[in-house]
Short mmCIF file of C-alpha atoms in Angstrom, two decimals:
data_model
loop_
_atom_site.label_atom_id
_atom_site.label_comp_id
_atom_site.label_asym_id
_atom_site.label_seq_id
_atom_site.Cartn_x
_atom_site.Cartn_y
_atom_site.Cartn_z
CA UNK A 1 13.55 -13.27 -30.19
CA UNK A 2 14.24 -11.13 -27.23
CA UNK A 3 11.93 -7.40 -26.36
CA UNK A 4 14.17 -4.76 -26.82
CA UNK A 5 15.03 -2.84 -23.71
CA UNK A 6 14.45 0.30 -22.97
CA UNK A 7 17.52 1.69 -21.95
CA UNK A 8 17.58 4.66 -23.80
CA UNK A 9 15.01 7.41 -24.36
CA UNK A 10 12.89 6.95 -26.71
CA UNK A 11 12.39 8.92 -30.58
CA UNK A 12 9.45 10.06 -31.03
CA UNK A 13 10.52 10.65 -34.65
CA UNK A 14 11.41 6.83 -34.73
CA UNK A 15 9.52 4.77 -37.72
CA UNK A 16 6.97 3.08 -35.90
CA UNK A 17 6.22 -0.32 -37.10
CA UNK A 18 2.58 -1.82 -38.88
CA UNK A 19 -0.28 -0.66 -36.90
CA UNK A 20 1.98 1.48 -34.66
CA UNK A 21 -0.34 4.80 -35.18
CA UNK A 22 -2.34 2.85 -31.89
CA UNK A 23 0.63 3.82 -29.77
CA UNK A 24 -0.36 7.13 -28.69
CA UNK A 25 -2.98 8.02 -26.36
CA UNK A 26 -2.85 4.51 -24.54
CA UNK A 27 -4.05 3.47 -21.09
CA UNK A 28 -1.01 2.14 -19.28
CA UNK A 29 -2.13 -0.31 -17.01
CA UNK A 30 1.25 -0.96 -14.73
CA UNK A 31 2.76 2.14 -13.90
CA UNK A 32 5.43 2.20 -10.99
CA UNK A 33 5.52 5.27 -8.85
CA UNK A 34 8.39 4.92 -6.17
CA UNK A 35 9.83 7.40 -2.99
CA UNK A 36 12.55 9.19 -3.43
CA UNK A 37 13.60 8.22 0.05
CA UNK A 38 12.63 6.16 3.33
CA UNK A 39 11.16 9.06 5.03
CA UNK A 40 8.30 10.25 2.22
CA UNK A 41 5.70 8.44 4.27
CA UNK A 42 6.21 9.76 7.29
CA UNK A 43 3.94 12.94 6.70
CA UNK A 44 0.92 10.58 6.41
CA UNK A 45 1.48 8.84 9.63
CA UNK A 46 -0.23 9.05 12.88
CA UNK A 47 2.39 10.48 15.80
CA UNK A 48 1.95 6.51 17.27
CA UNK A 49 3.00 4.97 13.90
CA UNK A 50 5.49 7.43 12.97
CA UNK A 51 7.23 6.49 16.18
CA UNK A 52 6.47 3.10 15.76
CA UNK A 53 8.50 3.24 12.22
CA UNK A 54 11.36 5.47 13.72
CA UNK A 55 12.13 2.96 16.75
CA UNK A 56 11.02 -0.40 15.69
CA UNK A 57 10.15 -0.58 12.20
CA UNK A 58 8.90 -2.95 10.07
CA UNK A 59 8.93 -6.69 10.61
CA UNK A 60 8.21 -8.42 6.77
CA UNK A 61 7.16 -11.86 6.28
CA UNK A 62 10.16 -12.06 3.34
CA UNK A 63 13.17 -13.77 5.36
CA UNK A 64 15.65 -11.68 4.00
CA UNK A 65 14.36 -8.53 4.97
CA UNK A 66 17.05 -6.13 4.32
CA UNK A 67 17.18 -7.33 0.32
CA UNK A 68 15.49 -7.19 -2.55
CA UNK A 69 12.93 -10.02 -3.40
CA UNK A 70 15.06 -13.11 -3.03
CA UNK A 71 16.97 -14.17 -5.46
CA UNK A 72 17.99 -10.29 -5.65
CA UNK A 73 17.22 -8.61 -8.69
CA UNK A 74 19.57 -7.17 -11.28
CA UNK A 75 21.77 -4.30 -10.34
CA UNK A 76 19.94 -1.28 -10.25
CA UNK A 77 17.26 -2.76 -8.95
CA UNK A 78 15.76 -3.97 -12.15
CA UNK A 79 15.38 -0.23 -13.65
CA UNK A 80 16.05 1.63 -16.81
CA UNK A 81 19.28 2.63 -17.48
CA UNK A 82 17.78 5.97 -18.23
CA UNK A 83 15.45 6.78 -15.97
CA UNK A 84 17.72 7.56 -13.38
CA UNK A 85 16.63 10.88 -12.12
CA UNK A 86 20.26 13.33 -12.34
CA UNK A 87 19.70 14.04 -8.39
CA UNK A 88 20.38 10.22 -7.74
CA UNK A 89 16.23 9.75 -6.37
CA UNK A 90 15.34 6.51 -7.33
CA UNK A 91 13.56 5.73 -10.58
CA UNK A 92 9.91 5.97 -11.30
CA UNK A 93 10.66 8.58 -8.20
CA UNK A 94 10.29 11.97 -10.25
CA UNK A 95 7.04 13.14 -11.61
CA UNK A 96 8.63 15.27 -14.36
CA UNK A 97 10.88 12.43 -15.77
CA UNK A 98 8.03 10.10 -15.47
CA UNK A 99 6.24 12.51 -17.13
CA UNK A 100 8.69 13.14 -19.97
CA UNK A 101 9.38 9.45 -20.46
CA UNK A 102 6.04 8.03 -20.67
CA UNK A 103 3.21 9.98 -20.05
CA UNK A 104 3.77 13.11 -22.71
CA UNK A 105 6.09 11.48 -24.94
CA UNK A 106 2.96 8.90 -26.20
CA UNK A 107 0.56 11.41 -25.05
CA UNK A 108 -0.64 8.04 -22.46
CA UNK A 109 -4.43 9.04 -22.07
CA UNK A 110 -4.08 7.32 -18.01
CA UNK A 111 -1.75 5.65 -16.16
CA UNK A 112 -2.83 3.23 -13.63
CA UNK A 113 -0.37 3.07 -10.41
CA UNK A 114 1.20 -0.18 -9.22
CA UNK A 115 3.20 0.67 -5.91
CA UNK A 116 5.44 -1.45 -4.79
CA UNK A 117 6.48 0.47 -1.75
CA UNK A 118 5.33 0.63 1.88
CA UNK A 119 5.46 -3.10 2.45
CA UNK A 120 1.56 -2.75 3.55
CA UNK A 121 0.57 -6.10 1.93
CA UNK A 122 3.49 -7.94 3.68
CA UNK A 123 3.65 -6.38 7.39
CA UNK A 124 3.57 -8.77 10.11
CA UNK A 125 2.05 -6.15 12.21
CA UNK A 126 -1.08 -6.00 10.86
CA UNK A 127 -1.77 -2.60 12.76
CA UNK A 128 1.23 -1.28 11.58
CA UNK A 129 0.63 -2.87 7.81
CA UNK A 130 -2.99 -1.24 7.96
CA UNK A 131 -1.16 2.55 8.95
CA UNK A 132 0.98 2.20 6.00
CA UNK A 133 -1.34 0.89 3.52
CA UNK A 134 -3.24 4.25 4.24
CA UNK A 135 -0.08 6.12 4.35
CA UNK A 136 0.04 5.17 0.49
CA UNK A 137 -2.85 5.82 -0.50
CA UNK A 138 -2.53 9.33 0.38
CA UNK A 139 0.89 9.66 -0.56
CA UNK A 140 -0.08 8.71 -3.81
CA UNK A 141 -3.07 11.49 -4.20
CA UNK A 142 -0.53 14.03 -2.99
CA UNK A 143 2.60 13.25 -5.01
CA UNK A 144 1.34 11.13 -8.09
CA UNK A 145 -2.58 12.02 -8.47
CA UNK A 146 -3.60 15.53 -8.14
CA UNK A 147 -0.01 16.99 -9.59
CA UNK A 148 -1.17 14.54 -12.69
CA UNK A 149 -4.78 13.64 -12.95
CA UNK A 150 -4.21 11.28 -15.57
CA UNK A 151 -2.63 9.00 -13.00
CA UNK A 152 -5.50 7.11 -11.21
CA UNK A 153 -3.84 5.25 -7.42
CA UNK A 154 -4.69 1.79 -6.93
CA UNK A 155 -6.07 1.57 -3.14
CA UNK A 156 -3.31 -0.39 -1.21
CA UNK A 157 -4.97 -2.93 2.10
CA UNK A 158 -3.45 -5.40 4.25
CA UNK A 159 -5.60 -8.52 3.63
CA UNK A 160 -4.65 -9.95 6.45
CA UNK A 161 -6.66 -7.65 9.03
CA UNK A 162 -10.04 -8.05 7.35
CA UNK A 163 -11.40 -4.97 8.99
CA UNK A 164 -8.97 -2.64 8.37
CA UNK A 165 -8.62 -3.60 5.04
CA UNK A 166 -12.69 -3.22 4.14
CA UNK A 167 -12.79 0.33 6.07
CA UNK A 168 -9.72 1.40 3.17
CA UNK A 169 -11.92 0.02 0.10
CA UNK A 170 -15.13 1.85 1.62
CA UNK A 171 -12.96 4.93 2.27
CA UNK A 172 -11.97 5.27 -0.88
CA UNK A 173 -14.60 4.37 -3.16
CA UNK A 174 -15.89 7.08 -4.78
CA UNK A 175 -12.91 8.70 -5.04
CA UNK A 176 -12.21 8.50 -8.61
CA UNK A 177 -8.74 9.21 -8.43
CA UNK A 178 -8.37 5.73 -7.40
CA UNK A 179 -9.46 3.47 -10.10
CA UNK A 180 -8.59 -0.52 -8.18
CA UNK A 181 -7.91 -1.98 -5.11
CA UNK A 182 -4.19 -3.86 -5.07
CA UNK A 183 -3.95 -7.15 -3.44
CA UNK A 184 -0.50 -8.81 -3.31
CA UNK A 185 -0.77 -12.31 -4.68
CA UNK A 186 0.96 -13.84 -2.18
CA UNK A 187 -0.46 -14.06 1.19
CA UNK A 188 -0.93 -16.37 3.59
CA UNK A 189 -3.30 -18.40 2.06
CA UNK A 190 -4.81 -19.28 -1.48
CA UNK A 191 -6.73 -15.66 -2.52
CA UNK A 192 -9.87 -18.08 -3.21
CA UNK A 193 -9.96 -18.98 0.72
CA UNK A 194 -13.10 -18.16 2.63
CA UNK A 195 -11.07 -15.46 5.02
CA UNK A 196 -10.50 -13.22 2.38
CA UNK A 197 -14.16 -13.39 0.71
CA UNK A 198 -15.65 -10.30 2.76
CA UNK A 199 -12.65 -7.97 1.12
CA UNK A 200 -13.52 -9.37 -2.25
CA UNK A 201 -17.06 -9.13 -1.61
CA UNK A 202 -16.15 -4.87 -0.55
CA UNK A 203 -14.33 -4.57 -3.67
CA UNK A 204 -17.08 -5.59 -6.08
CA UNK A 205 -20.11 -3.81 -4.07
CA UNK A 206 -18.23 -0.64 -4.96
CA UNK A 207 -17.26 -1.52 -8.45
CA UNK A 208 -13.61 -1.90 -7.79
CA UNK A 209 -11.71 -4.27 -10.01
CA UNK A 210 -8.94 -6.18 -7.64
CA UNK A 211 -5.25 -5.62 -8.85
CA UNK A 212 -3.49 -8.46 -8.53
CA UNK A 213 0.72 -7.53 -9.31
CA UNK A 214 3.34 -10.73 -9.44
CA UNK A 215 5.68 -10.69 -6.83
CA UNK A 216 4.80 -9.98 -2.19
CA UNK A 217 6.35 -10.94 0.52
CA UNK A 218 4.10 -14.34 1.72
CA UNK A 219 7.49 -15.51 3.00
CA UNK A 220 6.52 -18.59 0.94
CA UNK A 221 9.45 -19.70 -1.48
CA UNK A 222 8.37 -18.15 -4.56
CA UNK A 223 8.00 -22.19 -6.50
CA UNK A 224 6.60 -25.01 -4.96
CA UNK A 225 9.71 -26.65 -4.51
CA UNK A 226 11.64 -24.03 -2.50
CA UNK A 227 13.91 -21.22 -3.49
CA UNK A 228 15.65 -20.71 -6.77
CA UNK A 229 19.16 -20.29 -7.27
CA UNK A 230 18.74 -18.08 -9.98
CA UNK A 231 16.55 -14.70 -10.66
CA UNK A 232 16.64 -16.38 -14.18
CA UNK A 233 14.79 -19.30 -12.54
CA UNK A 234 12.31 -16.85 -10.21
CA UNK A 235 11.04 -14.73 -12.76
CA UNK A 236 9.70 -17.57 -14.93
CA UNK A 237 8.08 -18.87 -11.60
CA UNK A 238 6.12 -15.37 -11.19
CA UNK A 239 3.54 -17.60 -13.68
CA UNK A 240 2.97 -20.25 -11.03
CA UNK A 241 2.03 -17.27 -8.50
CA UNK A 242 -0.84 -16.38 -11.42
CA UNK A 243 -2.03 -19.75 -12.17
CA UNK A 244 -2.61 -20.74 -8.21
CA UNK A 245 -4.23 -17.44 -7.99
CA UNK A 246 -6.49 -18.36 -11.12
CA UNK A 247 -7.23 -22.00 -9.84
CA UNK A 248 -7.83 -21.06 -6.29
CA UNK A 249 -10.42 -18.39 -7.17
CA UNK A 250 -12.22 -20.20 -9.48
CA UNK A 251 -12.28 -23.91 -7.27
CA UNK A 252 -13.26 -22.02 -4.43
CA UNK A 253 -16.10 -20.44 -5.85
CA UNK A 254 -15.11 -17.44 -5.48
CA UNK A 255 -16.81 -15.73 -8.69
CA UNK A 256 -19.74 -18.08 -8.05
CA UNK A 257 -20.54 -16.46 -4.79
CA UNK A 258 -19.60 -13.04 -5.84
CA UNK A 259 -20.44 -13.12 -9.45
CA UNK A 260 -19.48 -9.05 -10.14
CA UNK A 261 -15.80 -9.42 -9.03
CA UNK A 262 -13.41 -8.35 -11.39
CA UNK A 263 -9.57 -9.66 -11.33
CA UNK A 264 -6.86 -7.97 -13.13
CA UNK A 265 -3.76 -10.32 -13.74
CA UNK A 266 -0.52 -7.46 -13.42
CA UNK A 267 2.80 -8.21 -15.21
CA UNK A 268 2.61 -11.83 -14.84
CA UNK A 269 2.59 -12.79 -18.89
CA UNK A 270 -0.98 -14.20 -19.82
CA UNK A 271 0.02 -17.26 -22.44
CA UNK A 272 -0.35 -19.85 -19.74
CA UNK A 273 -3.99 -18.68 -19.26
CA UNK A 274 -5.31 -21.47 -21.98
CA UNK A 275 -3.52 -24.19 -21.18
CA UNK A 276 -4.44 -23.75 -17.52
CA UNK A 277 -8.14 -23.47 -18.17
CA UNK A 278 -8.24 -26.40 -20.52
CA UNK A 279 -6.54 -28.67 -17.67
CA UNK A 280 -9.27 -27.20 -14.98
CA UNK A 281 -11.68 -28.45 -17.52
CA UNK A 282 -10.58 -31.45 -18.67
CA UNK A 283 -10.79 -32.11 -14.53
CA UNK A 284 -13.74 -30.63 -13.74
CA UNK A 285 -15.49 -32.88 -15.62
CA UNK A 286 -14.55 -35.69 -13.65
CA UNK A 287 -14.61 -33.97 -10.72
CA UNK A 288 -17.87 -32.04 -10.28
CA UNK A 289 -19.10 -34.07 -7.49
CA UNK A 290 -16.33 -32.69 -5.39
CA UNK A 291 -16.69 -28.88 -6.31
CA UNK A 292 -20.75 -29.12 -6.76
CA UNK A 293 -20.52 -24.91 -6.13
CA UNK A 294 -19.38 -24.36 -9.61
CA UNK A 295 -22.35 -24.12 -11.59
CA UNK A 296 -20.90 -23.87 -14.82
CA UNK A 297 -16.96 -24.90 -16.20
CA UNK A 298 -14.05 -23.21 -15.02
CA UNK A 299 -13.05 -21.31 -18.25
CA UNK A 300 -16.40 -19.59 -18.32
CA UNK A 301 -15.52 -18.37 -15.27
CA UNK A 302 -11.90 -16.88 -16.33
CA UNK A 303 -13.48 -15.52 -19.37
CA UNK A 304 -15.99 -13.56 -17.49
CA UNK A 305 -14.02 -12.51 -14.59
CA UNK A 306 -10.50 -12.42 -15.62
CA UNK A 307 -8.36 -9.80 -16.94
CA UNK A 308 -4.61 -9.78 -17.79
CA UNK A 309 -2.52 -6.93 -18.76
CA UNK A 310 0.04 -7.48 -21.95
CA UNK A 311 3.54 -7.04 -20.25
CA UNK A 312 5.85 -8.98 -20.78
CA UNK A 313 4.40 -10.42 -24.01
CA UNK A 314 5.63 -13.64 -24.02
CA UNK A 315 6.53 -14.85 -27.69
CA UNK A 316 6.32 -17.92 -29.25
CA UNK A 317 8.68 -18.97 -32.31
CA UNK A 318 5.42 -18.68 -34.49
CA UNK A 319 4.51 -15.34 -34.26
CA UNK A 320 0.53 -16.62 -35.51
CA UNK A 321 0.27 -18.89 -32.02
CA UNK A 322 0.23 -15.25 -30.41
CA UNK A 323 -2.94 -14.19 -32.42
CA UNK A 324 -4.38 -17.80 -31.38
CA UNK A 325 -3.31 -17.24 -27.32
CA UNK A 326 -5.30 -13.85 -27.87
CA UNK A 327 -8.14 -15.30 -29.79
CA UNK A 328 -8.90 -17.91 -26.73
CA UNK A 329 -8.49 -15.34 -23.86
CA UNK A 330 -10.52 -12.82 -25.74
CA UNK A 331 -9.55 -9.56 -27.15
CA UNK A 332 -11.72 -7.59 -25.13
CA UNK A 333 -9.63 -9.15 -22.07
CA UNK A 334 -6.30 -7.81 -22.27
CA UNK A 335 -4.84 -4.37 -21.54
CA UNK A 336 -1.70 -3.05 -22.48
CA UNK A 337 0.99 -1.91 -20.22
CA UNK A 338 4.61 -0.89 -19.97
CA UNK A 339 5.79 -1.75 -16.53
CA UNK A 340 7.36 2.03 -16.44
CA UNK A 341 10.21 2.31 -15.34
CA UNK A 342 12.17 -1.60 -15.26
CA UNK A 343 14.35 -2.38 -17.09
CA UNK A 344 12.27 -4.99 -19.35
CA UNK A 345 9.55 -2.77 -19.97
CA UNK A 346 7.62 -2.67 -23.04
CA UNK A 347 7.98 0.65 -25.49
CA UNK A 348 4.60 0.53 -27.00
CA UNK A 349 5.13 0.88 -30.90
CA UNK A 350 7.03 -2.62 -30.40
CA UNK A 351 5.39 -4.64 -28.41
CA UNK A 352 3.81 -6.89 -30.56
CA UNK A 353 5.96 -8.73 -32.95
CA UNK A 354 2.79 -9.36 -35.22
CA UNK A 355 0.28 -6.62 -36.58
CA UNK A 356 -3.09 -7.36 -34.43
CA UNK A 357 -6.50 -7.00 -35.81
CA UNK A 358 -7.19 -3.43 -36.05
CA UNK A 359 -10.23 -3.70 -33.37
CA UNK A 360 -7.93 -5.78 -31.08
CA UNK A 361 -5.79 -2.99 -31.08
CA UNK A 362 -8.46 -0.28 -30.24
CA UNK A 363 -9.32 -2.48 -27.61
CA UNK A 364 -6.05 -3.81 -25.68
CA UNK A 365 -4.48 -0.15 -26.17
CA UNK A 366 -7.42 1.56 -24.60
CA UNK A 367 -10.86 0.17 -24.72
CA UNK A 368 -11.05 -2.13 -22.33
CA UNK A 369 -9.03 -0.15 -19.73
CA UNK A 370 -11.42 2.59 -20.37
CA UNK A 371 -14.82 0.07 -19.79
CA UNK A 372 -13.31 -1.99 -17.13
CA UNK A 373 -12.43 1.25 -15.09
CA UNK A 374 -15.21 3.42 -15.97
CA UNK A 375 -12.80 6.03 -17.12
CA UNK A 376 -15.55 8.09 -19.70
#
């Protein structure tokens, strides 16, 4: 059974399915804001990194620079047909449509902002990285934020430049138009590794839940066994991303030795999630003498740390194994989203094939946005 695609607007008059009346007045927790062109930065540069940008540029870890995320992504760059704004700006680029689309149309109570723009996360130049990770942040108060309070920005960092990237987070907090701190999944190393604890350790003293969206520029092949041919075979492999993400966090100790961090899972599916945890396990049983820093097994610490967000839903051919998947990862642990505006986004009166317990649906449609980022 395939998700219907959004490439059409939407009818509000449309008859909703069973239990569709939770639709409206959801948190959406992967919203995509993008520029409308290369230069939209530039106001919240320094003169030095302006120049920097105009005469040297960028240098990404991603080989092919000047592309999309290898394999390339489907024309259109993986958008909605109809969310082309009419002045040719890119989608997800135009408050208004954005705001007709999604936000008014289900009367969407927040939206919480996933840029993908900048390159921040995947600069070379950590200086430089650092400059435009702050350039984001306030481009995304000014243009996204105040114009709509009920978007909330998700702090962008360069984890690489461990300084830099703790002085953003303390920056920030407090400022509750930011609602997360975004930390591409791919970097140089594992997320779990020692180098990057004293950035997890900033997000959690200042109540931050850590973003983690599929996808960066590591300039790692995106599987373990090199590149793809096929986008059809690298957006399946966006789950391997999660689960070495998952595993590395936990084996490390990670939520041992900082035992308040909270990890959001972004558009990478969430069915795996199980089947992973019973594996670490099964292992850690055997194993404990090599990993005597986890105090207790690994799933205990997914279920108390962990949270995933619903799109893309995967579904199985028994529509009850969905309710089971759900069940194990815990209701109160997964937050719906749309992935506004590509083109396999979720519309959400039809995003679940099977009608969900009425409380599950309170919850993943808004409760547990609304606890996990303090949005009362």
């Amino acid at each position: 059974m395939n998700m219907p695609v959004l490439d059409r607007k939407p009818d509000p008059s449309a008859q909703p399915g069973r239990g569709a009346e939770t639709h409206l007045g959801f948190i959406d927790c992967d919203v995509h804001p993008y520029v409308k062109g290369p230069n939209d930065f530039d106001p919240f540069l320094s003169k030095r990194w302006l120049a920097h940008k105009q005469t040297i540029g960028g240098r990404t870890r991603q080989g092919l620079a000047k592309t999309s995320m290898y394999p390339r992504m489907s024309p259109g760059a993986g958008m909605r047909m109809d969310s082309w704004p009419k002045n040719g700006a890119h989608p997800g680029s135009d408050l208004p449509m954005m705001q007709q689309q999604l936000l008014d149309l289900f009367d969407v109570a927040y939206g919480l902002l996933a840029p993908l723009v900048g390159g921040a996360g995947g600069e070379r130049n950590v200086e430089f990285g650092a400059a435009m990770a702050t350039a984001v942040n306030e481009w995304q108060l000014a243009q996204w934020c105040d114009p709509d309070p009920r978007l909330l920005g998700a702090i962008q960092v360069n984890i690489e430049w461990t300084e830099s990237a703790i002085a953003e987070i303390e920056k920030r907090a407090g400022d509750r138009r930011f609602a997360q701190v975004n930390i591409p999944p791919r970097g140089l190393e594992p997320l779990g590794r020692r180098r990057y604890w004293p950035i997890l350790q900033a997000c959690a003293a200042n109540d931050l839940p850590v973003s983690l969206h599929l996808g960066g520029t590591s300039g790692h092949a995106s599987t373990g066994g090199g590149w793809p041919s096929f986008y059809h075979e690298e957006h399946p492999s966006y789950v391997q991303t999660m689960q070495t993400l998952v595993t590395s966090l936990v084996c490390e100790g990670v939520f041992e030795q900082i035992p308040n961090l909270k990890i959001v899972l972004v558009e990478g599916g969430f069915a795996w999630l199980p089947a992973l945890c019973w594996r670490l396990d099964q292992h850690w049983k055997r194993l404990k003498q090599e990993v005597p820093h986890l105090k207790r097994s690994p799933s205990e610490y997914v279920h108390d740390h962990v949270w995933v967000t619903t799109q893309p839903i995967e579904e199985p051919e028994r529509p009850e194994d969905m309710l089971a998947t759900l069940d194990w990862i815990g209701p109160d642990r997964v937050m719906f989203s749309t992935d506004y505006p590509h083109w396999d986004q979720d519309d959400p009166r039809y995003a679940f094939k099977i009608p969900l317990p009425d409380d599950w649906k309170r919850k993943i449609y808004r409760d547990n946005a609304r606890a996990l980022y303090r949005l009362d």
